[in-house]
Tab-separated table of N, CA and C in Angstrom:
chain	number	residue	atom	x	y	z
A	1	UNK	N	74.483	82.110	60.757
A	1	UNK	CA	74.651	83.299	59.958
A	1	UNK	C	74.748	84.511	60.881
A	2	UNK	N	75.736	85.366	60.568
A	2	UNK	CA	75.815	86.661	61.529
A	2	UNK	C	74.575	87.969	61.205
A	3	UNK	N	74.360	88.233	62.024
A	3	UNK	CA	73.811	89.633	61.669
A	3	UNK	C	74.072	90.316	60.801
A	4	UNK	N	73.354	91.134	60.399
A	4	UNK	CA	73.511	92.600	59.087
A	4	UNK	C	74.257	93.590	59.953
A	5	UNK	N	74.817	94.325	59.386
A	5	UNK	CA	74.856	95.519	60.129
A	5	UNK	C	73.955	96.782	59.183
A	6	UNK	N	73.869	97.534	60.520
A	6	UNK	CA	72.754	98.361	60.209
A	6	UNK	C	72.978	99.662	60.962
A	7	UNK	N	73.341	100.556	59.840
A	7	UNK	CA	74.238	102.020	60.669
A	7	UNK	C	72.850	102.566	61.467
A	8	UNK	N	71.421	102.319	61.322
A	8	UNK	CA	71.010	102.992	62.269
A	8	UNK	C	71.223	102.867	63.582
A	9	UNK	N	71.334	101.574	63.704
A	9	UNK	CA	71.384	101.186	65.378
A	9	UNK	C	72.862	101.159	65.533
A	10	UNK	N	73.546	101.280	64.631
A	10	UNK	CA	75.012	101.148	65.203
A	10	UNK	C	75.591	102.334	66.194
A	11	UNK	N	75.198	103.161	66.548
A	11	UNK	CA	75.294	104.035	67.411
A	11	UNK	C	74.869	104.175	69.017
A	12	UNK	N	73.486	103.004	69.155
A	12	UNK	CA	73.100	102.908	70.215
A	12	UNK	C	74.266	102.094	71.270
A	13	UNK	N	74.809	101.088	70.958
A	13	UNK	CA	75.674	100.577	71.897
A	13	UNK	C	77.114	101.155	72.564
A	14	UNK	N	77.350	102.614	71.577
A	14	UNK	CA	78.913	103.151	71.865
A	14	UNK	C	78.054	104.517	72.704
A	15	UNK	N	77.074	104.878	71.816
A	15	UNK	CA	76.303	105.831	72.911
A	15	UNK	C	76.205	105.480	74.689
A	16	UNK	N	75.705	104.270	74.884
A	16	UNK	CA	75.269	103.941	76.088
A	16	UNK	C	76.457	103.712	76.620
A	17	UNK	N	77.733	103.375	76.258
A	17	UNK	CA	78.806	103.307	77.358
A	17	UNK	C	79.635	104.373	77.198
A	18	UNK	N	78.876	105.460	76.594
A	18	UNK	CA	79.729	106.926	77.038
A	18	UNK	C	79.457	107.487	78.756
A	19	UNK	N	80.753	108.145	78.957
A	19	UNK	CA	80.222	108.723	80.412
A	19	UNK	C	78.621	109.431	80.469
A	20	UNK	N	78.499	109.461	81.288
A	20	UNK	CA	76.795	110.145	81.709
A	20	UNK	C	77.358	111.029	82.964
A	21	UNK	N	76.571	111.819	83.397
A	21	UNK	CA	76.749	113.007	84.524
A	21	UNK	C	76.465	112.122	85.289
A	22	UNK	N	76.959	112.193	86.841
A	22	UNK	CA	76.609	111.367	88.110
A	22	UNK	C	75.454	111.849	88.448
A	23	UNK	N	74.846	110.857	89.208
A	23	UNK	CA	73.338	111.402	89.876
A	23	UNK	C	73.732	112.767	90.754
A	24	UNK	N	74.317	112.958	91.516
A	24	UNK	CA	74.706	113.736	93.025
A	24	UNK	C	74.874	115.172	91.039
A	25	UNK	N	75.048	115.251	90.678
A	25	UNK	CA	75.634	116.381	89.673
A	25	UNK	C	74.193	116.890	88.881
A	26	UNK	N	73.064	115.853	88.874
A	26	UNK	CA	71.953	116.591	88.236
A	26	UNK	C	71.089	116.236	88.737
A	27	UNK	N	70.744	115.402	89.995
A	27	UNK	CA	69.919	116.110	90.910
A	27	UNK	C	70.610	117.063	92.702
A	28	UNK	N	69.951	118.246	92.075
A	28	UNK	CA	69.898	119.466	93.225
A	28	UNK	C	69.434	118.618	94.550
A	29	UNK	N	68.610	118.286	94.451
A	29	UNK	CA	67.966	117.849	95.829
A	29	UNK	C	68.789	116.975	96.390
A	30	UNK	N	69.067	115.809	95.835
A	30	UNK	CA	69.646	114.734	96.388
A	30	UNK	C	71.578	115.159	96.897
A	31	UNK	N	72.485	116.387	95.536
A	31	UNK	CA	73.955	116.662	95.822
A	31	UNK	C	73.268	117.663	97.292
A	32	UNK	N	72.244	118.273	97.616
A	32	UNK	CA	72.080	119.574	98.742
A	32	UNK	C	72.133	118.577	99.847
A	33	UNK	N	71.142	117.084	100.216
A	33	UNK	CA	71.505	116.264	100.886
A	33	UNK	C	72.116	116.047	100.950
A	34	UNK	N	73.187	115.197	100.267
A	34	UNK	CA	74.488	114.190	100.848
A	34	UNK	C	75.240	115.639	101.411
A	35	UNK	N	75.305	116.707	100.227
A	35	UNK	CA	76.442	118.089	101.433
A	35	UNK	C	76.284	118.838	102.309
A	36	UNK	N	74.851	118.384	102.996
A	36	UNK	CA	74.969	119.153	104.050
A	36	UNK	C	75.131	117.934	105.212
A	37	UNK	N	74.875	116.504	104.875
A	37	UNK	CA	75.226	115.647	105.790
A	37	UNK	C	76.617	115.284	106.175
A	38	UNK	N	77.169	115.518	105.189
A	38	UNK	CA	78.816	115.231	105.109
A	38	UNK	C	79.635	116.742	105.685
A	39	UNK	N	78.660	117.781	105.824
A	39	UNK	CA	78.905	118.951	107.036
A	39	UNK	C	78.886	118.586	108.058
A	40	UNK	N	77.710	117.352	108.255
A	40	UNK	CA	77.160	116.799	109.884
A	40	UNK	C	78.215	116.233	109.853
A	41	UNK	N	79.429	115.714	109.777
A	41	UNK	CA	80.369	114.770	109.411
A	41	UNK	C	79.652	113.437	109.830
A	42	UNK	N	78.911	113.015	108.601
A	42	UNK	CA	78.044	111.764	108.381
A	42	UNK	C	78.953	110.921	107.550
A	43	UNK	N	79.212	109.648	107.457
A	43	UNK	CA	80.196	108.826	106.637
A	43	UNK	C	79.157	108.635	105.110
A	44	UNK	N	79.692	108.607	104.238
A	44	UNK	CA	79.026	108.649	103.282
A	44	UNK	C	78.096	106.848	103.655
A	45	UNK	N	78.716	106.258	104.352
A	45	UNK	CA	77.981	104.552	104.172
A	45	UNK	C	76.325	105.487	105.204
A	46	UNK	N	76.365	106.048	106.508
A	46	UNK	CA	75.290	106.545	107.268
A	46	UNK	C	74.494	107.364	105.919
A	47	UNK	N	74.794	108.130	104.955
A	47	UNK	CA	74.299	108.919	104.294
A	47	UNK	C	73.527	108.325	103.571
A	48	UNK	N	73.733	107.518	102.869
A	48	UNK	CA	73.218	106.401	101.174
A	48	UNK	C	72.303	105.936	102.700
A	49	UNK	N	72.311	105.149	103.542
A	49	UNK	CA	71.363	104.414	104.602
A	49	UNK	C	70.008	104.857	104.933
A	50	UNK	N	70.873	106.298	105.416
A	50	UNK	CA	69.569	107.363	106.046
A	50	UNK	C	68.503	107.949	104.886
A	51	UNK	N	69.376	108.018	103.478
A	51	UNK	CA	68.284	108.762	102.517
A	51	UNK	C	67.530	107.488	102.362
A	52	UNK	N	67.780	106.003	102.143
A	52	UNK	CA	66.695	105.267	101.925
A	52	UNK	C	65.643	105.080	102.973
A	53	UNK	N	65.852	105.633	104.441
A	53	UNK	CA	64.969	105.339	105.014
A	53	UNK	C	63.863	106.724	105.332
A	54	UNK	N	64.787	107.982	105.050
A	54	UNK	CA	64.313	109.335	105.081
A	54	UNK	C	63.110	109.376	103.712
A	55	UNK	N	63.441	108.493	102.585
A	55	UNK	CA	62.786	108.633	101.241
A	55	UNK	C	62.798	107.145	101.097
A	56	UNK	N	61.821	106.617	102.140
A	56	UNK	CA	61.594	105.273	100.992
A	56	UNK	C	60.865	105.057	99.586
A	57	UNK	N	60.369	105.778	99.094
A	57	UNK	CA	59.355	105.872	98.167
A	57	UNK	C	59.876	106.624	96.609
A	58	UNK	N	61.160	107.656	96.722
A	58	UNK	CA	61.622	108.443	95.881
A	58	UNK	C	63.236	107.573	95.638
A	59	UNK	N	63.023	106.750	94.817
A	59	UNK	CA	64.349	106.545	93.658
A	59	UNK	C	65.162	107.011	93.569
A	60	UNK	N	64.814	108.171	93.262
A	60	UNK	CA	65.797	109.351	92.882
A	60	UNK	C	66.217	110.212	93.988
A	61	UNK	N	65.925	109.619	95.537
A	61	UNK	CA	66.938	110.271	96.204
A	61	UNK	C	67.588	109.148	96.979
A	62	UNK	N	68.061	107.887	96.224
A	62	UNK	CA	69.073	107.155	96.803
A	62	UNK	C	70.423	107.131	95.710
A	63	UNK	N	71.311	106.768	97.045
A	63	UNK	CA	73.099	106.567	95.981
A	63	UNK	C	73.487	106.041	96.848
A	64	UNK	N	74.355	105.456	96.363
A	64	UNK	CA	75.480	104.865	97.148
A	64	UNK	C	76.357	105.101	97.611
A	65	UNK	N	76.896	104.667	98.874
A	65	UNK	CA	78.360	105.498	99.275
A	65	UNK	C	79.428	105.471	98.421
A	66	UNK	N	79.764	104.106	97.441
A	66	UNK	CA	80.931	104.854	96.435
A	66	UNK	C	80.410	106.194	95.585
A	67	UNK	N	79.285	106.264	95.127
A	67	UNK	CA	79.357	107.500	94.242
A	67	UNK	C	79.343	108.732	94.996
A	68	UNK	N	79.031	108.625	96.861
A	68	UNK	CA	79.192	109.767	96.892
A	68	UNK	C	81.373	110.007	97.199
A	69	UNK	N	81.617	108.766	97.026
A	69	UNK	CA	82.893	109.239	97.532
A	69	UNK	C	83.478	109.303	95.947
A	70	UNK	N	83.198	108.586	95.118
A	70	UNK	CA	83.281	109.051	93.447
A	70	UNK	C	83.201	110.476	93.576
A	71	UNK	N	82.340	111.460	94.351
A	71	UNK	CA	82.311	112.512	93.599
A	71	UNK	C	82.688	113.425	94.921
A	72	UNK	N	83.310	113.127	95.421
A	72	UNK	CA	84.339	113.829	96.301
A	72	UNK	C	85.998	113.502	95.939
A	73	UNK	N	86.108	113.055	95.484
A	73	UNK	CA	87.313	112.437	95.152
A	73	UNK	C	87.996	113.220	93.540
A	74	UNK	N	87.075	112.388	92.816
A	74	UNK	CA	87.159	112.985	91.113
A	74	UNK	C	87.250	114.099	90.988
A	75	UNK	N	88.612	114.191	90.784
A	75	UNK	CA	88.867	116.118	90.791
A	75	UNK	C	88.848	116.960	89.736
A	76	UNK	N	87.931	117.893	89.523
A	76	UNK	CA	87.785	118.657	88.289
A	76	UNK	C	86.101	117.964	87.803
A	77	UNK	N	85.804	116.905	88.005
A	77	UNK	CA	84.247	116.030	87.491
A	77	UNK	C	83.493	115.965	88.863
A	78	UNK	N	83.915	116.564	90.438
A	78	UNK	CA	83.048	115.732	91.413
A	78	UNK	C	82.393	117.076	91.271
A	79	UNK	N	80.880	116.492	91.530
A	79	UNK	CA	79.901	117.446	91.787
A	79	UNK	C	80.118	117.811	93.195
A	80	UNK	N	80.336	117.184	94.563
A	80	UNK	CA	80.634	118.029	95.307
A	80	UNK	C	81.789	118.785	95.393
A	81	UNK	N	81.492	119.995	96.282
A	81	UNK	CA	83.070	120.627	96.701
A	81	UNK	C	84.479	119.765	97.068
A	82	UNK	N	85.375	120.690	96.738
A	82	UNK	CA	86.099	120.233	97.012
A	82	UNK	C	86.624	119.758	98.659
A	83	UNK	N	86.233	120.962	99.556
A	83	UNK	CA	86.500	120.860	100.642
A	83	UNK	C	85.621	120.162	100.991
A	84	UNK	N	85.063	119.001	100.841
A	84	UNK	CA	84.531	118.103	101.755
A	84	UNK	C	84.906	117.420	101.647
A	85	UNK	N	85.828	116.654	101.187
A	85	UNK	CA	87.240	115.355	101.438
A	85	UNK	C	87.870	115.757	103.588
A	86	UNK	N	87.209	116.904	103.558
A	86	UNK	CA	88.068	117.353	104.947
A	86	UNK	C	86.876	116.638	105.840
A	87	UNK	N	85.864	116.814	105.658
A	87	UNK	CA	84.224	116.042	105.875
A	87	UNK	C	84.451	114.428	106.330
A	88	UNK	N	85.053	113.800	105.558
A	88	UNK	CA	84.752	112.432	105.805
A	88	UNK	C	85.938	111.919	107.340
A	89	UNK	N	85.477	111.048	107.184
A	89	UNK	CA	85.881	110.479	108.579
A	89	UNK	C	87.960	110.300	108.686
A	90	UNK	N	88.480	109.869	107.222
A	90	UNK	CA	89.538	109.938	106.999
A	90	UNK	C	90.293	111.348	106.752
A	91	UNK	N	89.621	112.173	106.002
A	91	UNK	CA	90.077	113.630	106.135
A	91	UNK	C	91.157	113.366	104.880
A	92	UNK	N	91.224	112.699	104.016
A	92	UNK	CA	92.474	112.612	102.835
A	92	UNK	C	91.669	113.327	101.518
A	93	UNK	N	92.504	113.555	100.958
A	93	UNK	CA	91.832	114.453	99.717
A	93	UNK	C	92.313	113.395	98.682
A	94	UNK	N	93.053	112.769	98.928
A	94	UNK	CA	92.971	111.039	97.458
A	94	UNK	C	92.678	110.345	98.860
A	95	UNK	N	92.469	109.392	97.834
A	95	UNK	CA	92.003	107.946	98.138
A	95	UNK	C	93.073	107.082	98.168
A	96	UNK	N	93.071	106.744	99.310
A	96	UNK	CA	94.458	105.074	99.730
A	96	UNK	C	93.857	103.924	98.589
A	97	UNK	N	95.075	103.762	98.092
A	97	UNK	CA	94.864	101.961	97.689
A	97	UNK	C	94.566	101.268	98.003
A	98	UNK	N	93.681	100.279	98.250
A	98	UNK	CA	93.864	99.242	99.166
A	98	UNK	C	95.260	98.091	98.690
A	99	UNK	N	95.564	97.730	100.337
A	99	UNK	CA	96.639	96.842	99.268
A	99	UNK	C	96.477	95.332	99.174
A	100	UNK	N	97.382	94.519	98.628
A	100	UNK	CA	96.570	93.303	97.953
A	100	UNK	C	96.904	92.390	98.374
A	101	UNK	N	96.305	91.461	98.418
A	101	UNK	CA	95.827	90.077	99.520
A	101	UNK	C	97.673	89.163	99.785
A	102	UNK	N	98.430	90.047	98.458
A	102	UNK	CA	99.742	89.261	98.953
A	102	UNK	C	100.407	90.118	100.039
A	103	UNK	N	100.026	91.181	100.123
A	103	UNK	CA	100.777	92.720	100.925
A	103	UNK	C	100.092	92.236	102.200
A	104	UNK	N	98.914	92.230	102.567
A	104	UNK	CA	98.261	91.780	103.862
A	104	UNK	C	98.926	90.825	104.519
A	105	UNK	N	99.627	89.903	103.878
A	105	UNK	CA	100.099	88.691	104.938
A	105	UNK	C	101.236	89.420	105.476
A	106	UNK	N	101.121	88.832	106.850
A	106	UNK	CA	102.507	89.042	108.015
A	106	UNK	C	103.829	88.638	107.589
A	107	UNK	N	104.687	88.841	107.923
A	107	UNK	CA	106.127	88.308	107.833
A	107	UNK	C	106.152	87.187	108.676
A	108	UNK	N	107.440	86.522	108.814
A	108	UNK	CA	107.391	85.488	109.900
A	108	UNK	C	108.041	86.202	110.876
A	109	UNK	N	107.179	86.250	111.687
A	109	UNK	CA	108.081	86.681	113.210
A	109	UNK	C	109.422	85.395	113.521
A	110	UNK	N	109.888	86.631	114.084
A	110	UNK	CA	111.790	86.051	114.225
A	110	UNK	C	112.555	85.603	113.439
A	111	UNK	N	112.010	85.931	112.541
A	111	UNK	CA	112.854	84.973	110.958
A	111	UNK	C	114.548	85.502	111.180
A	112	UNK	N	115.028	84.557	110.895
A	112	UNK	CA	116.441	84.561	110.928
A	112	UNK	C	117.213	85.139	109.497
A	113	UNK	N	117.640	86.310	109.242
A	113	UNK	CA	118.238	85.804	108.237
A	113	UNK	C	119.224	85.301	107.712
A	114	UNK	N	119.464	84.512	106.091
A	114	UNK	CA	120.473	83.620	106.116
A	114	UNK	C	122.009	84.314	105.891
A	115	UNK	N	122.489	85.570	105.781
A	115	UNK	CA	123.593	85.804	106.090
A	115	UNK	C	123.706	85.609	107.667
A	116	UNK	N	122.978	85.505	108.533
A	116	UNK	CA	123.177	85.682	110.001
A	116	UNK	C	123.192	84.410	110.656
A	117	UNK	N	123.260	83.335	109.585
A	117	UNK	CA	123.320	82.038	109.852
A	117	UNK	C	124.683	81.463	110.674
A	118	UNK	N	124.707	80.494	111.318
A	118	UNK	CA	125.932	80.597	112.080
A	118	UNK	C	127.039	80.154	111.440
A	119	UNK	N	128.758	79.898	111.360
A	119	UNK	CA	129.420	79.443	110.453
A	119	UNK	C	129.484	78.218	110.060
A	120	UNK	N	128.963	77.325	111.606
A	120	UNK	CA	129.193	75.676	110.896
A	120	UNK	C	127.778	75.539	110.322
A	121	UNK	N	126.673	75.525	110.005
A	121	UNK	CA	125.714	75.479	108.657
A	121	UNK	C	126.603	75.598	107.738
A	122	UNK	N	127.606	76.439	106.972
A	122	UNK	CA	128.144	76.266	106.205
A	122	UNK	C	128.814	74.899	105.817
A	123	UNK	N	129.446	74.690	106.777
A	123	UNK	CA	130.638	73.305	106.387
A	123	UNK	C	130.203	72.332	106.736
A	124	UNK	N	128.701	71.931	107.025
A	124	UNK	CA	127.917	71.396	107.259
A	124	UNK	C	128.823	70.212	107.692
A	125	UNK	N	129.864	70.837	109.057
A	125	UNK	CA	130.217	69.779	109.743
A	125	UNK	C	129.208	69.128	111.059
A	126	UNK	N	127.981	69.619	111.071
A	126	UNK	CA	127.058	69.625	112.342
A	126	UNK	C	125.701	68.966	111.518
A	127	UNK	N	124.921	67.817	111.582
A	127	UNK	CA	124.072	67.424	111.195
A	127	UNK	C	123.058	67.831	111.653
A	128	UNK	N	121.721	68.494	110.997
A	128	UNK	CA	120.627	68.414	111.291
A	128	UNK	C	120.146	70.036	110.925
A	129	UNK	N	121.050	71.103	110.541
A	129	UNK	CA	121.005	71.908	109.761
A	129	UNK	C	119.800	71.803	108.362
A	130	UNK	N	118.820	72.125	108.453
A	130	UNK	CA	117.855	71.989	107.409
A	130	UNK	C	117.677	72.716	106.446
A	131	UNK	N	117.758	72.525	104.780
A	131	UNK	CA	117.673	73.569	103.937
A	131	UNK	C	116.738	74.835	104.186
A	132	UNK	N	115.911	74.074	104.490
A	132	UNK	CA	114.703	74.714	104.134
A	132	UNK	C	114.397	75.637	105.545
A	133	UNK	N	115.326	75.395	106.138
A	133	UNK	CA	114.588	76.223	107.727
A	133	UNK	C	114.145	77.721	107.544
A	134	UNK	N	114.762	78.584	106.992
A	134	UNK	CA	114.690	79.774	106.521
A	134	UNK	C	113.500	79.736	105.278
A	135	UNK	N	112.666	78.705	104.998
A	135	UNK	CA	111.568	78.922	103.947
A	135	UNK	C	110.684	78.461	104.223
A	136	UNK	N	109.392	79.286	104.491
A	136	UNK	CA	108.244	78.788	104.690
A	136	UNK	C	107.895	78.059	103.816
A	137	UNK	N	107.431	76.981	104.209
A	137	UNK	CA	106.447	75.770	103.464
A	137	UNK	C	107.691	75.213	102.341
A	138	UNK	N	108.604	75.123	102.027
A	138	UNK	CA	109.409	74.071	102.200
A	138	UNK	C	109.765	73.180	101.792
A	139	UNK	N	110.104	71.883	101.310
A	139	UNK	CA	110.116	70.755	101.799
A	139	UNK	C	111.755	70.791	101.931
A	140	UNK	N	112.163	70.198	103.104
A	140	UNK	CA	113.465	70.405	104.138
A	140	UNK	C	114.309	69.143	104.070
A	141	UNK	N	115.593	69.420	104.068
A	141	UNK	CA	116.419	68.256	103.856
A	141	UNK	C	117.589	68.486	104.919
A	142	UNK	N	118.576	67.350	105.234
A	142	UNK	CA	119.404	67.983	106.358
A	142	UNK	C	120.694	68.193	105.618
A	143	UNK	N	121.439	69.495	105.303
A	143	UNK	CA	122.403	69.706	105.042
A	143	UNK	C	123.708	69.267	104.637
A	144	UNK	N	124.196	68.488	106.265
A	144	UNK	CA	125.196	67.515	105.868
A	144	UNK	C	124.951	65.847	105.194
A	145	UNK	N	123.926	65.546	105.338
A	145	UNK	CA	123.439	64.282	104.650
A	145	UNK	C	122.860	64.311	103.541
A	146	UNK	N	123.136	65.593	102.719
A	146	UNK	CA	122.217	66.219	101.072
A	146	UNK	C	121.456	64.842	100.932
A	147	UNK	N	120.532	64.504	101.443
A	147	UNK	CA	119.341	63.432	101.145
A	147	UNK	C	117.644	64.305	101.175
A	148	UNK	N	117.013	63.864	100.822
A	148	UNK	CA	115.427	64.380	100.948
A	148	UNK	C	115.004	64.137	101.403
A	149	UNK	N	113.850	63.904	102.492
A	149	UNK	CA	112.794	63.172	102.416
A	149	UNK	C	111.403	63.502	102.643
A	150	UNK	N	111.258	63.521	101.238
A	150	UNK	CA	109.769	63.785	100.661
A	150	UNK	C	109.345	62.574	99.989
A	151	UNK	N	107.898	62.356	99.817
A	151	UNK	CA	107.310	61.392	99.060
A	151	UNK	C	107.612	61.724	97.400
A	152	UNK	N	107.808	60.681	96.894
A	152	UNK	CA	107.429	60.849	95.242
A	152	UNK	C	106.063	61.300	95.026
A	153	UNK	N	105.652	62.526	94.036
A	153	UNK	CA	104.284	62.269	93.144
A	153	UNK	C	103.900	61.282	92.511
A	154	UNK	N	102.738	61.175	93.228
A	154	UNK	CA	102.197	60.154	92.289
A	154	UNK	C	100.939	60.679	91.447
């Protein structure tokens, strides 16, 4: 059987995933730290480090290096200034993408390409010409003998 609904509490769950103010934005003490360290040109990762060991005991003066770069970044919502994007070690006022695990891989060094192929591959009067030479991973056949040889799936 499902639950009742019940308009009193129906408010608590859309409440709690509304935005909230960042820590660095309503506590004074802790945004006066991270901006005068990020004057020291401190990386925000040295900053979040040093307050846990400067304040082991006070909660409320640790963060993390994304929120302090959350709130250097977020323009118009960051509690710090603006000019301290000039502060960090990169000096960018956005934030790079990172790019994605298919963008990271290398090319093949020396790759040939196949317009630059020579003319007899074409008329595959020369045996041993392989389809697949120009494709990584493959499976390769020789040109003038259009045969395969790969295993069947089993």
């Amino acid at each position: 059987m499902l639950p009742r609904y019940r308009a009193a509490g129906a408010g608590a769950p859309s409440s709690a995933r509304r935005p909230k103010p960042g820590k660095l934005a309503v506590n004074a003490r802790l945004h006066d730290e991270v901006q005068t360290r990020l004057l020291e040109k401190y990386s925000p990762q040295q900053i979040a480090r040093r307050l846990q060991l400067d304040f082991p005991d006070d909660a409320e003066m640790r963060v993390s290096p994304e929120t302090i770069y959350q709130s250097i970044y977020v323009q118009g919502r960051g509690s710090l200034r603006r000019e301290l994007h000039q502060c960090l070690r990169t000096g960018r006022a956005l934030r790079k993408p990172q790019r994605r695990a298919d963008q990271r891989r290398g090319r093949i060094p020396d790759m040939v390409n196949i317009s630059e192929r020579p003319p007899e591959v074409e008329d595959r009067a020369v045996p041993g010409h392989w389809e697949g030479d120009l494709i990584l991973g493959a499976g390769v056949s020789p040109r003038s003998a259009r045969w395969w040889s790969g295993l069947p799936a089993s």
